[in-house]
């Protein structure tokens, strides 16, 4: 009897000791995580119940560990709320996985190997006095109130159930875009031809996947949007670069190319040189596409912005007998961060693009699509576009004037009729000093970006024997534009001498 | 002198006549568009200025056309506002492109040909009394107020400029997910290993592209999520189907497979059969992956929902020496329409997945990412998940009870320990009548979905010699679940006899 009692006491003591040991281990583990930064100051801890279940110990054990951490000031608790890491703790080293699962042999696909080796986009470096990065937009231009209003209205309008949407896009957005494209671009299409995508980028990726096999040839403007070239290269296709000049793609050179499967063009505003594809060249391009069966991918990325010229009709509107895929986006009118764009595809390709989009990510987020539909249908979108056009006309005028005043004959501006950027040729500086100019300007607080990486061939680049910049202005106000160009001029003077 | 005057008069008259003719043509064109439905009642017309510029005519001409349309009641105008199509006009035929640009020869890539021929997902047919479609969620469960609050707060918090975000995801969301994954799944990783994607679908697509070339073999559970199999097939990879049973993938069968490059598994809750991969099989699977260098893709699609069992640790947490890509989503906790998910990739693959995501669509929409980050960091996400778990436990109980009461021995339920669906085997109905059962039930107002299309091989399907259903319950309330099963039971009685 005595012995049994003794045993029980021993067992209880053992259990208690084990519990304490576990509690201590949990305590150490949590401290290590806090120190490593996996748990950050103010961050939530798991509930005692969840952690107990997770670790297979009693809740008392976890509670004990938490009390210890509380006593040591690592965590803080409030009645009824989950425990948190003490917000008074300083920031720690960046969080690290404890068991970095470094696999010995990761064999990538051909696609994987290609994309891994593409040069990443140029780095954004700290705060700059003026950053002329192309593609950025001013946050002040974004219609935040209107966007909040339409978003709130679509969230409030609850559907019966939440489910995957139509892969090709929300019907209300496709209808709004159909009407908008007619109003703004005189482009007429069936609703079914419109495929909503996550920005032009996804539109191009779908085109590349659906149209091109490894080894297929595609025609691309030279110079061009670097990431577009990367997308086509990523599927293993082979570029046929054709130089662009002031009138866009030099279509006469297409005659010799019979076996290309696709042709990527920016006819409204050649990127980056800014030429508008002339009427004669449009006819040549379409005739070539009809003759060879190549599919034209028309990227209409910034057609909302044109300044001293009339509107330019998309190729798509004159494409009878040719396959033209039209590509639009709101990245230049609302925000690049929204990721909303659309394709208008030939009727024969509706099914394959819908299937490809479904496999890529089911569909574009529904709330965002519905919000854009409401913005367009209410007329607020086009009012906003008109406002944005006026604002950017002011910025453009400030930039052109500043360059003319500060740089004079040292600079030649091209492509300023349309879009949100210009190309500035630095007449007195040789191309091989371009990278130095960029680096010095960045060191001096001016973000400028080189044109050379946008060229696919040195023969096209050699047509201009001087350094060149692609300067975007949509994110800057006029004062910063003027100050930026002034500072840039001072930096360039040292190079010209 | 007289002659000159006469000429001028003639010319003015001619010009006037031409103007009227143009105005009439514009008028006819607009009427045709209204009749075709390209312009819908209440829809905006282009401004007279824009249309004049577009057509290369004077603004007066367009104004005249608009006045004519106004007089005929086709359009309505208000001072200071854009003209609109009369909202009193009835709906017209669906809008059609006037020049359907049917290209004669559209040659698709191998990828394009494969995806075009995949069977589309089962059609949603009209209003049903009870729709047991798997993947749908109740709109009533969505935390609309909380989502609106976080969205409004991120819109209000304007950044300095709008620009493309980090391809791998917004830093605040990756930090929130890192902490969440540790709290909820005991998964510890570096922030850099987390790649934010547009739902699991995009995660799988990136995995397929980065890991598999055409002709490569991949292991997949049989039966499995149909669209996952499609994704791997789309890149031309060759499936090696391995049967799943009550304990998930039958890993013993892996021994004979030395050359597979990837293995897609749902270890927490096998889809669709619902088994939990047992501890022994987990070890076998990981050992195989270490030995062969195959990459495991762990789809943790609904791990938030488990009912009578303890939490199941992801494979990723025990993966030292093996390559495991972990895949999570908010489609089952918030809404499938949001399109938000995440990968946790081995450190050696961070660069390639970041590059692939950048090329696929630059990044996931920034506002949505920031909103989710705030929801998680505030604790509101986990409170919501707990609520959703309670609600779905009630639905599950109602479904299990109703099936037991109404179908009794005629049905066997499997996989109800976790997730938001069960598999119901109809013991008395042969597999070849499955499609008939589905069709009859749908005609009777009950949406049910067959298990057979989820099988990759007939040998795996033959293990159960009866019809089977995949029944989701997360979108229904208990009353509809009970009524739906009652109606279903009545329909099935006719089949069993």
Coordinates of N, CA, C and O in Angstrom, one line a residue, chain A residues 330-467:
Chain A
X330 N -4.7 48.9 -68.3 CA -5.0 50.1 -67.6 C -3.7 50.5 -66.7 O -3.8 51.4 -65.9
X331 N -2.6 49.9 -67.0 CA -1.4 50.2 -66.3 C -0.9 51.6 -66.5 O -0.3 52.2 -65.6
X332 N -1.3 52.2 -67.7 CA -0.8 53.6 -67.9 C -1.9 54.6 -67.7 O -1.7 55.8 -67.7
X333 N -3.1 54.1 -67.4 CA -4.2 55.1 -67.1 C -4.6 55.1 -65.6 O -4.9 56.1 -65.1
X334 N -4.6 53.9 -65.0 CA -4.9 53.9 -63.6 C -3.7 53.6 -62.7 O -3.1 54.5 -62.1
X335 N -3.2 52.3 -62.8 CA -2.0 52.0 -62.0 C -1.4 50.7 -62.5 O -2.1 49.7 -62.8
X336 N 0.0 50.6 -62.6 CA 0.6 49.4 -63.0 C 0.4 48.3 -61.9 O 0.5 47.1 -62.2
X337 N 0.1 48.7 -60.7 CA 0.0 47.8 -59.6 C -1.3 47.0 -59.6 O -1.5 46.1 -58.8
X338 N -2.3 47.5 -60.4 CA -3.6 46.9 -60.4 C -3.6 45.5 -61.1 O -4.4 44.6 -60.8
X339 N -2.8 45.4 -62.1 CA -2.7 44.2 -62.9 C -4.0 43.9 -63.7 O -4.6 42.8 -63.5
X340 N -4.4 44.8 -64.5 CA -5.6 44.6 -65.3 C -5.3 45.0 -66.7 O -4.9 46.1 -67.0
X341 N -5.6 44.0 -67.6 CA -5.4 44.2 -69.0 C -6.4 43.4 -69.8 O -7.2 42.7 -69.2
X342 N -6.4 43.4 -71.1 CA -7.3 42.6 -71.9 C -6.7 42.3 -73.3 O -6.0 43.1 -73.8
X343 N -7.1 41.2 -73.8 CA -6.8 40.8 -75.2 C -8.1 40.9 -76.0 O -9.2 40.6 -75.5
X344 N -8.0 41.3 -77.3 CA -9.1 41.0 -78.2 C -8.5 40.0 -79.2 O -7.6 40.4 -80.0
X345 N -9.0 38.8 -79.2 CA -8.5 37.8 -80.0 C -9.4 37.5 -81.2 O -10.6 37.7 -81.1
X346 N -8.8 37.0 -82.3 CA -9.7 36.5 -83.4 C -10.7 35.5 -82.9 O -10.3 34.7 -82.0
X347 N -11.8 35.4 -83.6 CA -12.9 34.5 -83.1 C -12.4 33.1 -83.0 O -12.7 32.3 -82.1
X348 N -11.6 32.7 -84.0 CA -11.1 31.3 -84.0 C -10.2 31.0 -82.9 O -9.9 29.8 -82.6
X349 N -9.7 32.0 -82.1 CA -8.8 31.7 -81.0 C -9.4 31.9 -79.7 O -8.7 31.8 -78.6
X350 N -10.7 32.2 -79.6 CA -11.4 32.4 -78.3 C -11.2 31.2 -77.4 O -10.8 31.3 -76.2
X351 N -11.5 30.0 -77.9 CA -11.4 28.8 -77.1 C -10.0 28.5 -76.5 O -9.9 28.2 -75.3
X352 N -9.0 28.6 -77.4 CA -7.7 28.3 -76.9 C -7.2 29.3 -75.9 O -6.6 29.0 -74.9
X353 N -7.5 30.6 -76.1 CA -7.1 31.6 -75.1 C -7.9 31.5 -73.8 O -7.3 31.7 -72.7
X354 N -9.1 31.1 -73.9 CA -9.9 30.9 -72.6 C -9.3 29.7 -71.9 O -9.2 29.8 -70.6
X355 N -9.0 28.7 -72.6 CA -8.5 27.5 -71.9 C -7.1 27.8 -71.3 O -6.8 27.4 -70.2
X356 N -6.3 28.5 -72.0 CA -4.9 28.9 -71.5 C -5.0 29.8 -70.3 O -4.3 29.6 -69.3
X357 N -5.9 30.7 -70.3 CA -6.1 31.6 -69.2 C -6.6 30.8 -68.0 O -6.2 31.0 -66.8
X358 N -7.6 29.9 -68.2 CA -8.1 29.0 -67.1 C -7.0 28.3 -66.4 O -6.9 28.2 -65.2
X359 N -6.1 27.7 -67.3 CA -5.0 26.9 -66.7 C -4.0 27.8 -66.0 O -3.3 27.4 -65.1
X360 N -3.8 29.0 -66.5 CA -2.8 29.9 -66.0 C -3.1 30.3 -64.6 O -2.3 30.3 -63.7
X361 N -4.4 30.7 -64.3 CA -4.8 31.1 -63.0 C -6.3 31.2 -62.7 O -6.7 32.0 -61.9
X362 N -7.0 30.4 -63.5 CA -8.5 30.3 -63.4 C -9.2 31.6 -64.0 O -9.9 31.5 -64.9
X363 N -8.8 32.7 -63.4 CA -9.4 34.0 -63.9 C -8.7 35.2 -63.1 O -8.1 34.9 -62.1
X364 N -8.9 36.4 -63.7 CA -8.4 37.6 -63.0 C -9.4 37.9 -61.8 O -10.6 37.6 -61.9
X365 N -8.8 38.4 -60.7 CA -9.7 38.6 -59.5 C -11.0 39.3 -59.8 O -11.1 40.3 -60.4
X366 N -12.1 38.7 -59.3 CA -13.4 39.1 -59.6 C -13.7 40.5 -59.2 O -14.3 41.3 -59.9
X367 N -13.4 40.8 -57.9 CA -13.8 42.2 -57.4 C -13.1 43.3 -58.2 O -13.7 44.3 -58.6
X368 N -11.8 43.1 -58.5 CA -11.1 44.1 -59.3 C -11.8 44.2 -60.7 O -11.9 45.4 -61.2
X369 N -12.2 43.1 -61.3 CA -12.8 43.2 -62.6 C -14.1 44.0 -62.5 O -14.4 44.8 -63.4
X370 N -14.9 43.6 -61.5 CA -16.2 44.3 -61.4 C -16.0 45.8 -61.1 O -16.8 46.6 -61.6
X371 N -15.0 46.1 -60.3 CA -14.8 47.5 -60.0 C -14.4 48.3 -61.2 O -15.0 49.4 -61.5
X372 N -13.6 47.7 -62.1 CA -13.2 48.4 -63.3 C -14.4 48.5 -64.2 O -14.6 49.6 -64.9
X373 N -15.2 47.5 -64.3 CA -16.4 47.5 -65.1 C -17.3 48.7 -64.7 O -17.8 49.5 -65.5
X374 N -17.5 48.9 -63.4 CA -18.3 49.9 -62.9 C -17.7 51.3 -63.2 O -18.4 52.3 -63.5
X375 N -16.4 51.4 -63.0 CA -15.7 52.6 -63.3 C -15.9 53.1 -64.8 O -16.2 54.2 -65.1
X376 N -15.8 52.1 -65.7 CA -16.0 52.4 -67.1 C -17.4 52.7 -67.4 O -17.7 53.7 -68.0
X377 N -18.3 51.9 -66.9 CA -19.8 52.1 -67.3 C -20.3 53.4 -66.7 O -21.2 54.0 -67.4
X378 N -19.8 53.9 -65.6 CA -20.3 55.1 -65.1 C -19.7 56.3 -65.8 O -20.1 57.5 -65.5
X379 N -18.8 56.1 -66.6 CA -18.1 57.3 -67.3 C -17.0 57.8 -66.5 O -16.2 58.7 -67.0
X380 N -16.8 57.4 -65.3 CA -15.7 57.9 -64.4 C -14.3 57.6 -65.0 O -13.4 58.4 -64.9
X381 N -14.2 56.4 -65.7 CA -12.9 56.0 -66.2 C -12.5 57.0 -67.3 O -11.3 57.5 -67.2
X382 N -13.4 57.3 -68.2 CA -13.0 58.2 -69.3 C -12.7 59.7 -68.8 O -11.9 60.4 -69.3
X383 N -13.5 60.1 -67.8 CA -13.2 61.4 -67.2 C -11.8 61.4 -66.6 O -11.1 62.4 -66.8
X384 N -11.5 60.3 -65.9 CA -10.2 60.2 -65.3 C -9.1 60.2 -66.4 O -8.1 60.9 -66.3
X385 N -9.3 59.5 -67.5 CA -8.3 59.4 -68.6 C -8.1 60.8 -69.1 O -6.9 61.2 -69.4
X386 N -9.2 61.6 -69.3 CA -9.0 63.0 -69.8 C -8.2 63.8 -68.9 O -7.3 64.6 -69.3
X387 N -8.5 63.7 -67.6 CA -7.7 64.4 -66.6 C -6.2 64.0 -66.6 O -5.3 64.9 -66.6
X388 N -6.0 62.7 -66.7 CA -4.6 62.2 -66.7 C -3.9 62.7 -67.9 O -2.7 63.0 -67.9
X389 N -4.6 62.8 -69.0 CA -4.0 63.2 -70.3 C -3.5 64.7 -70.1 O -2.4 65.1 -70.5
X390 N -4.4 65.5 -69.5 CA -4.1 66.9 -69.3 C -2.8 67.0 -68.4 O -1.9 67.8 -68.7
X391 N -2.8 66.3 -67.3 CA -1.7 66.3 -66.3 C -0.4 65.9 -67.0 O 0.6 66.6 -66.9
X392 N -0.5 64.9 -67.8 CA 0.7 64.4 -68.5 C 1.2 65.3 -69.6 O 2.4 65.4 -69.9
X393 N 0.2 66.0 -70.2 CA 0.6 67.0 -71.2 C 1.4 68.1 -70.5 O 2.4 68.6 -71.1
X394 N 1.0 68.5 -69.3 CA 1.8 69.5 -68.6 C 3.2 69.0 -68.2 O 4.2 69.7 -68.4
X395 N 3.3 67.8 -67.8 CA 4.6 67.2 -67.4 C 5.5 67.1 -68.7 O 6.7 67.4 -68.6
X396 N 4.9 66.7 -69.8 CA 5.6 66.6 -71.0 C 6.2 67.9 -71.4 O 7.4 68.0 -71.8
X397 N 5.3 68.9 -71.4 CA 5.8 70.3 -71.8 C 6.9 70.7 -70.9 O 7.9 71.3 -71.4
X398 N 6.8 70.5 -69.6 CA 7.9 70.9 -68.7 C 9.2 70.1 -69.0 O 10.3 70.7 -69.0
X399 N 9.1 68.8 -69.4 CA 10.3 68.1 -69.7 C 10.9 68.6 -71.0 O 12.1 68.8 -71.0
X400 N 10.1 68.7 -72.0 CA 10.6 69.2 -73.3 C 11.3 70.5 -73.2 O 12.4 70.8 -73.7
X401 N 10.6 71.4 -72.4 CA 11.2 72.7 -72.3 C 12.5 72.7 -71.5 O 13.5 73.3 -71.9
X402 N 12.5 71.9 -70.4 CA 13.7 71.9 -69.6 C 14.9 71.3 -70.4 O 16.0 71.8 -70.3
X403 N 14.6 70.2 -71.1 CA 15.7 69.6 -71.9 C 16.2 70.6 -72.9 O 17.4 70.8 -73.1
X404 N 15.3 71.3 -73.6 CA 15.7 72.3 -74.6 C 16.5 73.4 -74.0 O 17.6 73.8 -74.5
X405 N 16.1 73.9 -72.8 CA 16.8 75.0 -72.2 C 18.2 74.5 -71.6 O 19.2 75.2 -71.8
X406 N 18.1 73.4 -70.9 CA 19.3 73.0 -70.2 C 20.3 72.2 -71.0 O 21.5 72.2 -70.8
X407 N 19.8 71.5 -72.0 CA 20.7 70.6 -72.8 C 21.0 71.1 -74.2 O 22.0 70.8 -74.8
X408 N 20.0 71.9 -74.7 CA 20.2 72.5 -76.0 C 20.6 71.5 -77.1 O 20.0 70.5 -77.2
X409 N 21.6 71.8 -77.8 CA 22.1 71.0 -78.9 C 22.7 69.7 -78.5 O 22.9 68.8 -79.3
X410 N 22.9 69.6 -77.2 CA 23.6 68.3 -76.7 C 22.6 67.2 -76.7 O 23.0 66.0 -76.5
X411 N 21.3 67.5 -76.8 CA 20.3 66.4 -76.8 C 19.3 66.5 -78.0 O 19.0 67.6 -78.5
X412 N 18.9 65.3 -78.4 CA 17.8 65.2 -79.4 C 16.7 64.4 -78.8 O 17.0 63.3 -78.4
X413 N 15.5 64.9 -78.9 CA 14.4 64.2 -78.3 C 13.6 63.5 -79.4 O 13.3 64.2 -80.4
X414 N 13.2 62.3 -79.2 CA 12.4 61.6 -80.2 C 11.2 61.0 -79.5 O 11.3 60.6 -78.3
X415 N 10.1 60.8 -80.3 CA 8.9 60.1 -79.8 C 8.1 60.8 -78.8 O 7.4 60.2 -77.9
X416 N 8.0 62.1 -78.9 CA 7.3 62.8 -77.8 C 5.8 63.1 -78.2 O 5.1 63.7 -77.5
X417 N 5.4 62.6 -79.4 CA 4.0 62.9 -79.8 C 3.0 62.1 -78.9 O 1.8 62.5 -78.9
X418 N 3.4 61.1 -78.4 CA 2.4 60.2 -77.7 C 3.1 59.5 -76.5 O 4.3 59.7 -76.3
X419 N 2.3 58.8 -75.7 CA 2.8 58.0 -74.6 C 3.3 58.8 -73.4 O 2.9 60.0 -73.3
X420 N 4.0 58.2 -72.6 CA 4.4 58.8 -71.3 C 5.9 58.8 -71.1 O 6.4 58.8 -70.0
X421 N 6.6 58.7 -72.2 CA 8.1 58.8 -72.1 C 8.6 59.4 -73.4 O 7.9 59.5 -74.4
X422 N 9.9 59.8 -73.3 CA 10.6 60.2 -74.6 C 11.9 59.5 -74.6 O 12.4 59.0 -73.6
X423 N 12.5 59.4 -75.8 CA 13.9 59.0 -75.9 C 14.8 60.2 -76.1 O 14.4 61.1 -76.9
X424 N 15.8 60.3 -75.3 CA 16.7 61.5 -75.4 C 18.1 60.9 -75.8 O 18.7 60.2 -75.1
X425 N 18.5 61.4 -77.0 CA 19.8 61.0 -77.5 C 20.8 62.1 -77.0 O 20.6 63.3 -77.2
X426 N 21.9 61.6 -76.4 CA 22.9 62.6 -75.9 C 24.0 62.7 -77.0 O 24.9 61.9 -77.0
X427 N 23.9 63.7 -77.8 CA 24.6 63.8 -79.1 C 26.2 63.8 -78.9 O 26.9 63.3 -79.8
X428 N 26.6 64.3 -77.7 CA 28.1 64.5 -77.6 C 28.7 63.3 -76.8 O 29.9 63.4 -76.5
X429 N 27.9 62.3 -76.4 CA 28.5 61.3 -75.6 C 28.4 60.0 -76.3 O 27.4 59.6 -76.9
X430 N 29.5 59.2 -76.3 CA 29.5 58.0 -77.1 C 28.8 56.9 -76.4 O 28.6 56.9 -75.2
X431 N 28.2 55.9 -77.2 CA 27.4 54.9 -76.6 C 28.1 54.1 -75.5 O 27.5 53.7 -74.6
X432 N 29.4 53.9 -75.6 CA 30.1 53.1 -74.6 C 30.2 53.8 -73.3 O 30.7 53.2 -72.3
X433 N 29.8 55.1 -73.2 CA 29.8 55.8 -71.9 C 28.5 55.8 -71.3 O 28.3 56.4 -70.2
X434 N 27.5 55.2 -71.9 CA 26.1 55.3 -71.5 C 25.9 54.8 -70.0 O 25.3 55.5 -69.2
X435 N 26.6 53.6 -69.8 CA 26.4 53.1 -68.4 C 27.1 54.0 -67.4 O 26.5 54.1 -66.3
X436 N 28.2 54.6 -67.7 CA 28.8 55.6 -66.8 C 27.9 56.8 -66.5 O 27.8 57.2 -65.3
X437 N 27.3 57.3 -67.5 CA 26.4 58.4 -67.4 C 25.3 58.0 -66.4 O 25.0 58.8 -65.5
X438 N 24.7 56.9 -66.6 CA 23.6 56.4 -65.7 C 24.1 56.3 -64.3 O 23.4 56.8 -63.4
X439 N 25.2 55.7 -64.1 CA 25.8 55.5 -62.8 C 26.0 56.8 -62.1 O 25.7 57.0 -60.9
X440 N 26.7 57.8 -62.8 CA 26.9 59.1 -62.2 C 25.7 59.8 -61.9 O 25.5 60.5 -60.8
X441 N 24.7 59.8 -62.8 CA 23.4 60.4 -62.5 C 22.7 59.9 -61.3 O 22.3 60.6 -60.4
X442 N 22.7 58.5 -61.2 CA 22.1 57.9 -60.0 C 22.8 58.3 -58.8 O 22.2 58.6 -57.7
X443 N 24.2 58.4 -58.8 CA 24.9 58.8 -57.6 C 24.5 60.3 -57.3 O 24.6 60.7 -56.1
X444 N 24.2 61.0 -58.3 CA 23.8 62.4 -58.1 C 22.3 62.6 -57.8 O 21.8 63.7 -57.8
X445 N 21.6 61.5 -57.6 CA 20.2 61.6 -57.2 C 19.2 61.6 -58.4 O 18.0 62.0 -58.2
X446 N 19.7 61.3 -59.6 CA 18.8 61.4 -60.8 C 18.7 59.9 -61.4 O 19.7 59.3 -61.8
X447 N 17.5 59.5 -61.4 CA 17.2 58.1 -62.0 C 17.0 58.2 -63.5 O 16.0 58.8 -63.9
X448 N 18.0 57.8 -64.3 CA 17.8 57.7 -65.7 C 18.1 56.3 -66.2 O 18.8 55.5 -65.5
X449 N 17.6 55.9 -67.3 CA 17.6 54.5 -67.7 C 18.1 54.4 -69.2 O 17.7 55.2 -70.0
X450 N 19.0 53.4 -69.5 CA 19.7 53.4 -70.7 C 18.8 52.8 -71.8 O 18.0 51.9 -71.6
X451 N 19.1 53.2 -73.1 CA 18.3 52.6 -74.2 C 19.0 51.3 -74.7 O 18.3 50.4 -75.3
X452 N 20.3 51.2 -74.6 CA 21.0 50.1 -75.2 C 20.5 48.7 -74.9 O 20.4 47.9 -75.8
X453 N 20.1 48.4 -73.6 CA 19.6 47.1 -73.3 C 18.3 46.7 -74.1 O 17.9 45.6 -74.1
X454 N 17.6 47.7 -74.6 CA 16.4 47.5 -75.3 C 16.6 47.0 -76.8 O 15.7 46.6 -77.5
X455 N 17.9 47.1 -77.2 CA 18.2 46.6 -78.6 C 18.5 45.1 -78.6 O 19.1 44.6 -77.7
X456 N 18.0 44.5 -79.7 CA 18.3 43.1 -79.8 C 19.5 42.8 -80.7 O 20.2 41.8 -80.6
X457 N 19.9 43.8 -81.5 CA 21.1 43.6 -82.4 C 21.9 44.9 -82.4 O 21.4 46.0 -82.2
X458 N 23.2 44.7 -82.5 CA 24.1 45.8 -82.5 C 24.0 46.6 -83.8 O 24.2 47.9 -83.8
X459 N 23.6 46.0 -84.9 CA 23.4 46.8 -86.1 C 22.3 47.8 -86.0 O 22.5 49.0 -86.5
X460 N 21.2 47.5 -85.3 CA 20.2 48.5 -85.1 C 20.7 49.6 -84.1 O 20.5 50.8 -84.4
X461 N 21.4 49.2 -83.1 CA 21.9 50.1 -82.1 C 22.9 51.1 -82.8 O 22.9 52.3 -82.4
X462 N 23.7 50.6 -83.7 CA 24.7 51.4 -84.3 C 24.2 52.5 -85.2 O 25.0 53.4 -85.6
X463 N 22.9 52.5 -85.5 CA 22.4 53.6 -86.3 C 22.5 54.9 -85.6 O 22.4 56.0 -86.2
X464 N 22.5 54.9 -84.3 CA 22.7 56.2 -83.5 C 24.1 56.1 -82.8 O 24.2 55.3 -81.9
X465 N 25.0 56.8 -83.2 CA 26.3 56.7 -82.6 C 26.5 57.6 -81.3 O 27.4 58.4 -81.2
X466 N 25.5 57.5 -80.4 CA 25.6 58.3 -79.2 C 24.8 57.6 -78.1 O 24.0 56.7 -78.4
X467 N 25.1 58.0 -76.9 CA 24.4 57.4 -75.7 C 22.9 57.9 -75.8 O 22.6 58.9 -76.4

